[in-house]
Coordinates of C-alpha atoms in Angstrom, one line a residue:
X165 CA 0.0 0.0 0.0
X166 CA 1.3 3.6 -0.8
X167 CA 1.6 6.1 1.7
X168 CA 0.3 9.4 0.5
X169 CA 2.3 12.2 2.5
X170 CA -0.3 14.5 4.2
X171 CA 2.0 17.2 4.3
X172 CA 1.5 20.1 1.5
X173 CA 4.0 20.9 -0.9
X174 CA 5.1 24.5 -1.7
X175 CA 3.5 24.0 -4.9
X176 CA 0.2 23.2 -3.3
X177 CA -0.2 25.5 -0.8
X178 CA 0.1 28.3 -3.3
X179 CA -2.2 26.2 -5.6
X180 CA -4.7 26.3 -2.4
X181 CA -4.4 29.7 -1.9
X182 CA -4.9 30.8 -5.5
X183 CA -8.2 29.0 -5.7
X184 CA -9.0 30.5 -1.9
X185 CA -8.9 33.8 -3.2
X186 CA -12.2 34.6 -4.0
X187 CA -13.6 33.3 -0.9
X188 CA -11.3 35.5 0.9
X189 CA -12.1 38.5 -1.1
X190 CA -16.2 37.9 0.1
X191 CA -14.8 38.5 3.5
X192 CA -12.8 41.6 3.1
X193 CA -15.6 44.0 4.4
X194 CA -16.6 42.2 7.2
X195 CA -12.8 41.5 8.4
X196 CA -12.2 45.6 8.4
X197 CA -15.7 45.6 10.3
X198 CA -14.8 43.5 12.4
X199 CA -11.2 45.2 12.9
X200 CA -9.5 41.5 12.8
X201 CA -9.6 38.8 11.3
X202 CA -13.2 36.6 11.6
X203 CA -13.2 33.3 13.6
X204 CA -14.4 32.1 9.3
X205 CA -11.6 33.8 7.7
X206 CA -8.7 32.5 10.6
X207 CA -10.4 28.8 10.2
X208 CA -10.1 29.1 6.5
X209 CA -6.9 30.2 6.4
X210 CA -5.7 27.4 8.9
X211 CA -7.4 24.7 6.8
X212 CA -5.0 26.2 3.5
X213 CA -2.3 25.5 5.6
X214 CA -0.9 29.0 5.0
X215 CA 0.6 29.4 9.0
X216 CA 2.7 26.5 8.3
X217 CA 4.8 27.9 5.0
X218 CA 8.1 28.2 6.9
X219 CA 7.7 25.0 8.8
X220 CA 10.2 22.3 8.1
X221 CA 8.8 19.2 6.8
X222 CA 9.8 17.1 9.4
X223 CA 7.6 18.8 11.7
X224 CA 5.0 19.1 9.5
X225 CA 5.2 22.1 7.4
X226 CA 5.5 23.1 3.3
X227 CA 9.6 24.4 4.0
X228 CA 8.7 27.4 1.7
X229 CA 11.7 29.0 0.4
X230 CA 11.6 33.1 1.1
X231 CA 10.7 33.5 -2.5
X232 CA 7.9 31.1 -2.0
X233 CA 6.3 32.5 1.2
X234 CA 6.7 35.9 -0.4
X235 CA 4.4 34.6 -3.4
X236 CA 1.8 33.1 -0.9
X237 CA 1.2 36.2 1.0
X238 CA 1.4 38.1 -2.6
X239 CA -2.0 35.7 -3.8
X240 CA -3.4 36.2 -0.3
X241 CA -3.0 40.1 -0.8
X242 CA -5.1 39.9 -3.9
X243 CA -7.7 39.3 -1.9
X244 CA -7.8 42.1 0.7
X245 CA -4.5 43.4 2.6
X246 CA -5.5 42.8 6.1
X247 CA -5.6 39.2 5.5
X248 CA -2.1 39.0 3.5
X249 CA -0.6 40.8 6.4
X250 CA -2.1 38.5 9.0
X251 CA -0.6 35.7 7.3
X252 CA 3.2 37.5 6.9
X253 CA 3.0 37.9 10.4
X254 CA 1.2 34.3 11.2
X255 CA 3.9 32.3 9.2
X256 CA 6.4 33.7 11.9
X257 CA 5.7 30.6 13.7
X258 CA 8.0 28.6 11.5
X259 CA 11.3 31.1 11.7
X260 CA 11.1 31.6 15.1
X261 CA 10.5 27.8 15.8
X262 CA 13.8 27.4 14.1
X263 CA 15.6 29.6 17.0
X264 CA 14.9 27.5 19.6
X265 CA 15.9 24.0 20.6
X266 CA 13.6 20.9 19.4
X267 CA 12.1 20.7 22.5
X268 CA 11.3 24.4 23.5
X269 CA 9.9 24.7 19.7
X270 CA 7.8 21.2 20.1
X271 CA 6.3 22.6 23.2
X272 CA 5.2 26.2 22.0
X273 CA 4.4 24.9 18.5
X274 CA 3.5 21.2 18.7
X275 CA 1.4 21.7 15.5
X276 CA 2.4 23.1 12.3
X277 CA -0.8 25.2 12.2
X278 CA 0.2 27.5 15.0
X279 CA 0.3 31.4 14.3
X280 CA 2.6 34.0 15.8
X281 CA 2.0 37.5 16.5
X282 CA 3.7 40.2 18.5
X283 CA 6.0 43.1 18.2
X284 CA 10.0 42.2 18.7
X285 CA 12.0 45.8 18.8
X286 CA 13.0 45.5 22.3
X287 CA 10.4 47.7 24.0
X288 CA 10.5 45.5 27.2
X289 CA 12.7 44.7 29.6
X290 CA 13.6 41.4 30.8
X291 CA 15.3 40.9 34.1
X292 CA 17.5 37.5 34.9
X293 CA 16.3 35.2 37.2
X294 CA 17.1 31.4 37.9
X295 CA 16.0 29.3 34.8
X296 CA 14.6 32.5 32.7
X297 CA 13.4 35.7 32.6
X298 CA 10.9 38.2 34.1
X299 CA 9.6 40.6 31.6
X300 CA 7.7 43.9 32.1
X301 CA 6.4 46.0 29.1
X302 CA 4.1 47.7 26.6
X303 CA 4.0 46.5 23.1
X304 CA 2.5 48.1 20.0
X305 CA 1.4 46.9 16.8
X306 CA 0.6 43.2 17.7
X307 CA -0.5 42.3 14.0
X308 CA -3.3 39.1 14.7
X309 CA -3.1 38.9 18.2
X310 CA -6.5 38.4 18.6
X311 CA -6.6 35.2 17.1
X312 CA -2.6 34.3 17.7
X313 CA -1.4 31.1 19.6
X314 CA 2.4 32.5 20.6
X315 CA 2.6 36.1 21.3
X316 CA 6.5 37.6 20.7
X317 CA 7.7 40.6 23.4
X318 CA 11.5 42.3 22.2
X319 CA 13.5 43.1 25.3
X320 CA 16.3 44.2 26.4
X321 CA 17.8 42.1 28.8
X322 CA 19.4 43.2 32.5
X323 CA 21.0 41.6 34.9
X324 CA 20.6 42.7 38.6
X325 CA 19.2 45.9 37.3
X326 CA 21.4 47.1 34.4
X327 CA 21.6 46.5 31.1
X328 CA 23.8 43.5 30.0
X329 CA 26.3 43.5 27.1
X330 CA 25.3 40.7 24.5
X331 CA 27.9 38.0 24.0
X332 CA 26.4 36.8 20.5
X333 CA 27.0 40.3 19.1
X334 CA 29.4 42.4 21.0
X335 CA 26.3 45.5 21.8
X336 CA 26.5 47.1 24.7
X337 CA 23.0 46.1 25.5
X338 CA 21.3 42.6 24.8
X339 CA 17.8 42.3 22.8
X340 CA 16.1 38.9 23.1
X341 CA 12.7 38.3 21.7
X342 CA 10.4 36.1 24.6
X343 CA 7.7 33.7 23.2
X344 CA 4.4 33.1 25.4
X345 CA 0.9 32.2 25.1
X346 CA -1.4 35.4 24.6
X347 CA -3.5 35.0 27.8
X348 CA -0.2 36.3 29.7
X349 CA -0.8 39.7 28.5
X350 CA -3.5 42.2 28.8
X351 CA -4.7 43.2 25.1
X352 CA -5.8 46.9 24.3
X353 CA -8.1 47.4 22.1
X354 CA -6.3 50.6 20.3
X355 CA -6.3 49.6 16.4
X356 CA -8.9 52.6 15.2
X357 CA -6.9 53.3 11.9
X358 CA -6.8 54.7 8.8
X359 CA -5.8 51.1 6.9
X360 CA -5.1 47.8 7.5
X361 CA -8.3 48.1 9.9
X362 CA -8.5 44.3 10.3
X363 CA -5.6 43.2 11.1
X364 CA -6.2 44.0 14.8
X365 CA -2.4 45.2 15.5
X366 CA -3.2 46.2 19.0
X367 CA -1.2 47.2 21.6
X368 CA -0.3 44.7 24.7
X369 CA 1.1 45.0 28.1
X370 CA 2.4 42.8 30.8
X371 CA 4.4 43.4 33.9
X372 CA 6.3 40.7 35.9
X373 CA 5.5 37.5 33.7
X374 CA 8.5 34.7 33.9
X375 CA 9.0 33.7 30.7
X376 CA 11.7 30.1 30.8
X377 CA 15.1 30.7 29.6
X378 CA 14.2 28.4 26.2
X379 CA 11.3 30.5 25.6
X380 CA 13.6 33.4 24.5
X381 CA 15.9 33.5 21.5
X382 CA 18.4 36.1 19.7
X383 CA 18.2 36.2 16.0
X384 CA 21.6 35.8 15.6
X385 CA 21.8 32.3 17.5
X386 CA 19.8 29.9 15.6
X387 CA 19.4 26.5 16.2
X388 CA 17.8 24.9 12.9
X389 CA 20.3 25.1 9.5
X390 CA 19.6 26.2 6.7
X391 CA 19.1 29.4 4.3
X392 CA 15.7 30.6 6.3
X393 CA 17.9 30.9 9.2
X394 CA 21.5 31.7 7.8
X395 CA 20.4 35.3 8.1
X396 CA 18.4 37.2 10.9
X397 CA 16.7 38.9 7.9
X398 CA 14.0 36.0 7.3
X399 CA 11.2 37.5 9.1
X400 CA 11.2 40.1 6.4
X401 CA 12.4 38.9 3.3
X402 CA 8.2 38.1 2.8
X403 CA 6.9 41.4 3.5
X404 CA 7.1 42.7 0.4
X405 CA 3.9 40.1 -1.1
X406 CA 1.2 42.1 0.9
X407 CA 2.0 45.5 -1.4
X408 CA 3.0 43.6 -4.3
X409 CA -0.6 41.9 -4.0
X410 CA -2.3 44.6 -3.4
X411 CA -0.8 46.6 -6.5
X412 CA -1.7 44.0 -8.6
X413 CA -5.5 43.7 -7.0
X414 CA -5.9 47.5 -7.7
X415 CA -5.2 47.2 -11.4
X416 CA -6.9 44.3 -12.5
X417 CA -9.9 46.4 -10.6
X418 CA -9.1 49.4 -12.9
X419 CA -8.5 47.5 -16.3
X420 CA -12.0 46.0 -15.4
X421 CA -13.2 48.9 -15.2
X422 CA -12.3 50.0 -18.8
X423 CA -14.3 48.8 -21.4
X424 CA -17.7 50.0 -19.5
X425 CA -16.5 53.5 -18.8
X426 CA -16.0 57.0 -20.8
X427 CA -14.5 60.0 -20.1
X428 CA -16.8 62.4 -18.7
X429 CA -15.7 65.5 -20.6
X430 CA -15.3 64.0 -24.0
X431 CA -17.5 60.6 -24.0
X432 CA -14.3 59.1 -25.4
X433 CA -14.3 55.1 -24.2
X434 CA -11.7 54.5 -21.8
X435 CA -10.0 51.8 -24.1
X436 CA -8.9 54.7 -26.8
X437 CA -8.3 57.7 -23.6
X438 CA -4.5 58.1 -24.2
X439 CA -4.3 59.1 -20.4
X440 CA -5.7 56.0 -19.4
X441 CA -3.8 53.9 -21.6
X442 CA -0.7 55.7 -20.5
X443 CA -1.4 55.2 -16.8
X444 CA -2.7 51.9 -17.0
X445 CA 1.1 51.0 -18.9
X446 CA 3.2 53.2 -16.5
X447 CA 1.2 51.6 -13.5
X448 CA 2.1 47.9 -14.9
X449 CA 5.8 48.3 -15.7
X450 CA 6.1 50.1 -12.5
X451 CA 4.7 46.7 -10.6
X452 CA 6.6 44.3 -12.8
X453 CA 10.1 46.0 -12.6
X454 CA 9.2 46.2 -8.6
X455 CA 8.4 42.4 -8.4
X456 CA 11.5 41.4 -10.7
X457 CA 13.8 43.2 -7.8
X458 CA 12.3 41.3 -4.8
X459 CA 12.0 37.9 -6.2
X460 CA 15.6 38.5 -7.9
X461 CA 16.8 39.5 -4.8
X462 CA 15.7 36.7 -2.4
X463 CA 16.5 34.0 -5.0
X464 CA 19.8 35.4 -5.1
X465 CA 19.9 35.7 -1.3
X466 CA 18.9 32.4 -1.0
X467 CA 21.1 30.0 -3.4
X468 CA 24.1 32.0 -1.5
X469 CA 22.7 30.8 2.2
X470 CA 21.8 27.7 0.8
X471 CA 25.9 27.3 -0.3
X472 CA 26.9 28.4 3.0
X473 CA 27.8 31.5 1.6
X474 CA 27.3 34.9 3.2
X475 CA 25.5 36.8 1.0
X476 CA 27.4 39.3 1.0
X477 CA 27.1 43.4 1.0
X478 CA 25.3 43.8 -2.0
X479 CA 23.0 40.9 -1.9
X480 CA 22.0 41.9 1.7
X481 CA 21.2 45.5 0.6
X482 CA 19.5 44.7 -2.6
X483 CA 16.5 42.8 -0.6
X484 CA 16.3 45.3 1.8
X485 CA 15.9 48.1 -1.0
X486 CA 13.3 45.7 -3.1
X487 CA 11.3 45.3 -0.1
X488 CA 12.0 49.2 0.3
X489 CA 11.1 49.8 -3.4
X490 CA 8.1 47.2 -3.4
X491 CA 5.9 49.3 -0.9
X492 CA 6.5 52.7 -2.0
X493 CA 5.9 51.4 -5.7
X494 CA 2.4 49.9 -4.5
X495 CA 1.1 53.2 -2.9
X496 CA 2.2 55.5 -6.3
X497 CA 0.4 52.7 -8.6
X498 CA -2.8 53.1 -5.6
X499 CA -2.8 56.7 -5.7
X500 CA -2.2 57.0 -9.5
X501 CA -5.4 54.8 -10.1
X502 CA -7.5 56.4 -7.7
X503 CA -6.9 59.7 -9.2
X504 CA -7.6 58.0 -12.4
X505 CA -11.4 56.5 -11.5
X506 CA -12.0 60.0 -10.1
X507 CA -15.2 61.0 -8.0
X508 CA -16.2 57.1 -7.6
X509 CA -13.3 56.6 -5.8
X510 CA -13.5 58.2 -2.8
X511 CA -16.8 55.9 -1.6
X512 CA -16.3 53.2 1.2
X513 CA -18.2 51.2 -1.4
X514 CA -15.4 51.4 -3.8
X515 CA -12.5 49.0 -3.5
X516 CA -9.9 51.5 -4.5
X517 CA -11.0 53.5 -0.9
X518 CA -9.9 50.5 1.1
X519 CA -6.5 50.0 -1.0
X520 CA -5.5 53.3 -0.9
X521 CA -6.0 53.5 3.0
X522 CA -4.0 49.9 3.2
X523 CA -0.8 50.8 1.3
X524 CA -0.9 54.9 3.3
X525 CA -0.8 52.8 6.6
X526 CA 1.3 49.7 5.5
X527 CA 4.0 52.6 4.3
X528 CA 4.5 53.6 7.7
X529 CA 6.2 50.7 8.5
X530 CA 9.8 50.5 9.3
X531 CA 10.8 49.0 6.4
X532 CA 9.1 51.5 4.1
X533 CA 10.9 54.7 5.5
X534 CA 13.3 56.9 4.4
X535 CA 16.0 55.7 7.1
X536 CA 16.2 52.6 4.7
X537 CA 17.6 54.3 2.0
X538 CA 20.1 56.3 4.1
X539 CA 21.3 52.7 6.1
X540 CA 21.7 51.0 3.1
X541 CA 23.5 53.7 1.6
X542 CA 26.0 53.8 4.2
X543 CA 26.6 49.8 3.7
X544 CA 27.2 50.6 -0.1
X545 CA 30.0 53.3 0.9
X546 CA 31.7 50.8 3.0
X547 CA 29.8 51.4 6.7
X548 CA 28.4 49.3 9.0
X549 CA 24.9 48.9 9.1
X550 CA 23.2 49.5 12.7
X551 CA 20.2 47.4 11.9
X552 CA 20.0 44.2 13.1
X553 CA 18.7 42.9 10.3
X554 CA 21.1 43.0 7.4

């Protein structure tokens, strides 16, 4: 008898996704309602399997490459941008996993299916005590934490009061990311935003909560091999699908739009409007040459890693500046189309209201400013980089 491997592929989890799109799509309005996910659209997603991308195999999980997870969320953002950013964040669970020993990861994640929320800059503090840590703090921006299994707290780590150097990396201080279950911390309900309304990213506090030494990891100490965690970059190299996607939903919208619409001066049909032919073509060469940096990029990234290579100045800068290019590209193809539709636009009823909100508050992410460019630049010049993460 042949035993069929339960396990999905890479290939068909994105398969799965693909065709799940326009189920998710039905639920975008009542997910920003709702302002998080609904208990339908987290069981859906859990039944695609999409939580367990970046799970190994052997425990379960599709081993998605970066390039891979990066497509997933990119299908997923088609559908509505909360949802593609619930599942960037979600699929955590199988990086982090990979930072901790076999048996701290089997006990926080004993199923592939688990998701991960949580904010890691080190806005806490976690004090040494025997066998762990206690650790006091407010968090922000808790992306799916009302329907997360592992909550993620960043600290900075002190010993008998003060601050304590960090042995892996030579910084005076010592950020450690601690992993716990979410009814540890007290959940406010502050997400009342402009976009990305349901992806519930509110804020969380706790004060005094011991948290066991193999509950906490450093992203430059991993304990699983391999490309996904040859770099403390992997958390996100797969950011960049949720703009991509939603780019790409916002003009297919728009070139549906054009053989049932004229222009309202001249009556000329959209299809013959050189303006909307022009920004229709400027709009999709902007996307494409945007998407061919980021999955260039992390392919490149990842057949170095996966030689045991480091990747290497320019390879490192080069995903951080895709990722960089990817969102800001997204909001200028958004704005250009919503100035294109006009009046109709700038109704809640109107799909291109809810995209153009997304990608304003998705921009404000760290990995969307300004300060990228000027860190990467100094890398290029022959600086060191004061990010963690590249």
């Amino acid at each position: 008898m042949t035993t069929v491997d339960a396990r999905p592929s890479a290939a068909d989890l994105q398969l799965r996704a693909e065709k799940a799109v326009p189920a998710l799509r039905e639920h975008a309005a009542a997910v920003e309602e709702a302002r998080s996910l609904t208990p339908e659209v987290v069981a859906l997603l859990r039944e695609l399997g999409v939580f367990a991308a970046a799970v190994p195999r052997s425990r379960g999980g599709a081993e998605m490459t970066s390039a891979e997870q990066t497509r997933l969320i990119e299908t997923i953002a088609t559908a509505d941008a909360s949802i593609g950013w619930c599942v960037m964040i979600g699929m955590d669970s199988g990086i982090y996993s990979g930072f901790l020993t076999e048996a701290a990861a089997g006990a926080l994640y004993p199923r592939p299916d688990l998701i991960t929320a949580g904010w890691i800059h080190p806005q806490g503090r976690a004090e040494r005590v025997p066998g762990g840590y206690r650790i006091s703090g407010d968090w922000r921006f808790g992306s799916g934490i009302t329907h997360c299994d592992v909550l993620a707290a960043g600290c900075v780590v002190h010993r008998d009061g003060e601050p304590e150097p960090d042995p892996l990396t030579g910084d005076p201080v010592q950020w450690r990311v601690a992993l716990a279950g979410p009814s540890a911390y007290d959940v406010h309900d502050t997400w009342f935003t402009t976009g990305l309304a349901g992806s519930g990213s509110r804020d969380y506090s706790v004060r005094d909560l011991f948290v066991p030494e193999e509950h906490v990891f450093s992203f430059h100490a991993p304990h699983r091999a391999g490309p996904l965690h040859a770099a403390p970059d992997a958390i996100l190299r797969k950011m960049s699908g949720v703009p991509l996607g939603l780019a790409r939903a916002a003009l297919d919208h728009v070139r549906g739009l054009a053989p049932g619409r004229r222009d309202r001066e001249t009556g000329a049909p959209w299809a013959e409007d050189p303006r909307v032919q022009a920004t229709l073509a400027e709009a999709e060469m902007r996307l494409s040459a945007a998407r061919a940096a980021v999955y260039t990029s992390l392919d490149e990234q990842w057949t170095r890693l996966s030689l045991g290579e480091d990747a290497g100045t320019d390879a490192r800068v080069a995903t951080a500046l895709a990722r960089y290019h990817a969102f800001r590209t997204a909001r200028w193809i958004v704005s250009a189309l919503y100035d294109l539709v006009g009046g109709s636009s700038v109704y809640r009823r109107s799909p291109l209201d809810r995209w153009l909100r997304d990608v304003n508050t998705m921009c404000q992410h760290a990995v969307a400013q300004d300060s990228v460019l000027r860190t990467t630049g100094e890398v290029l010049l022959g600086g060191t980089s004061r990010s963690p993460f590249f």
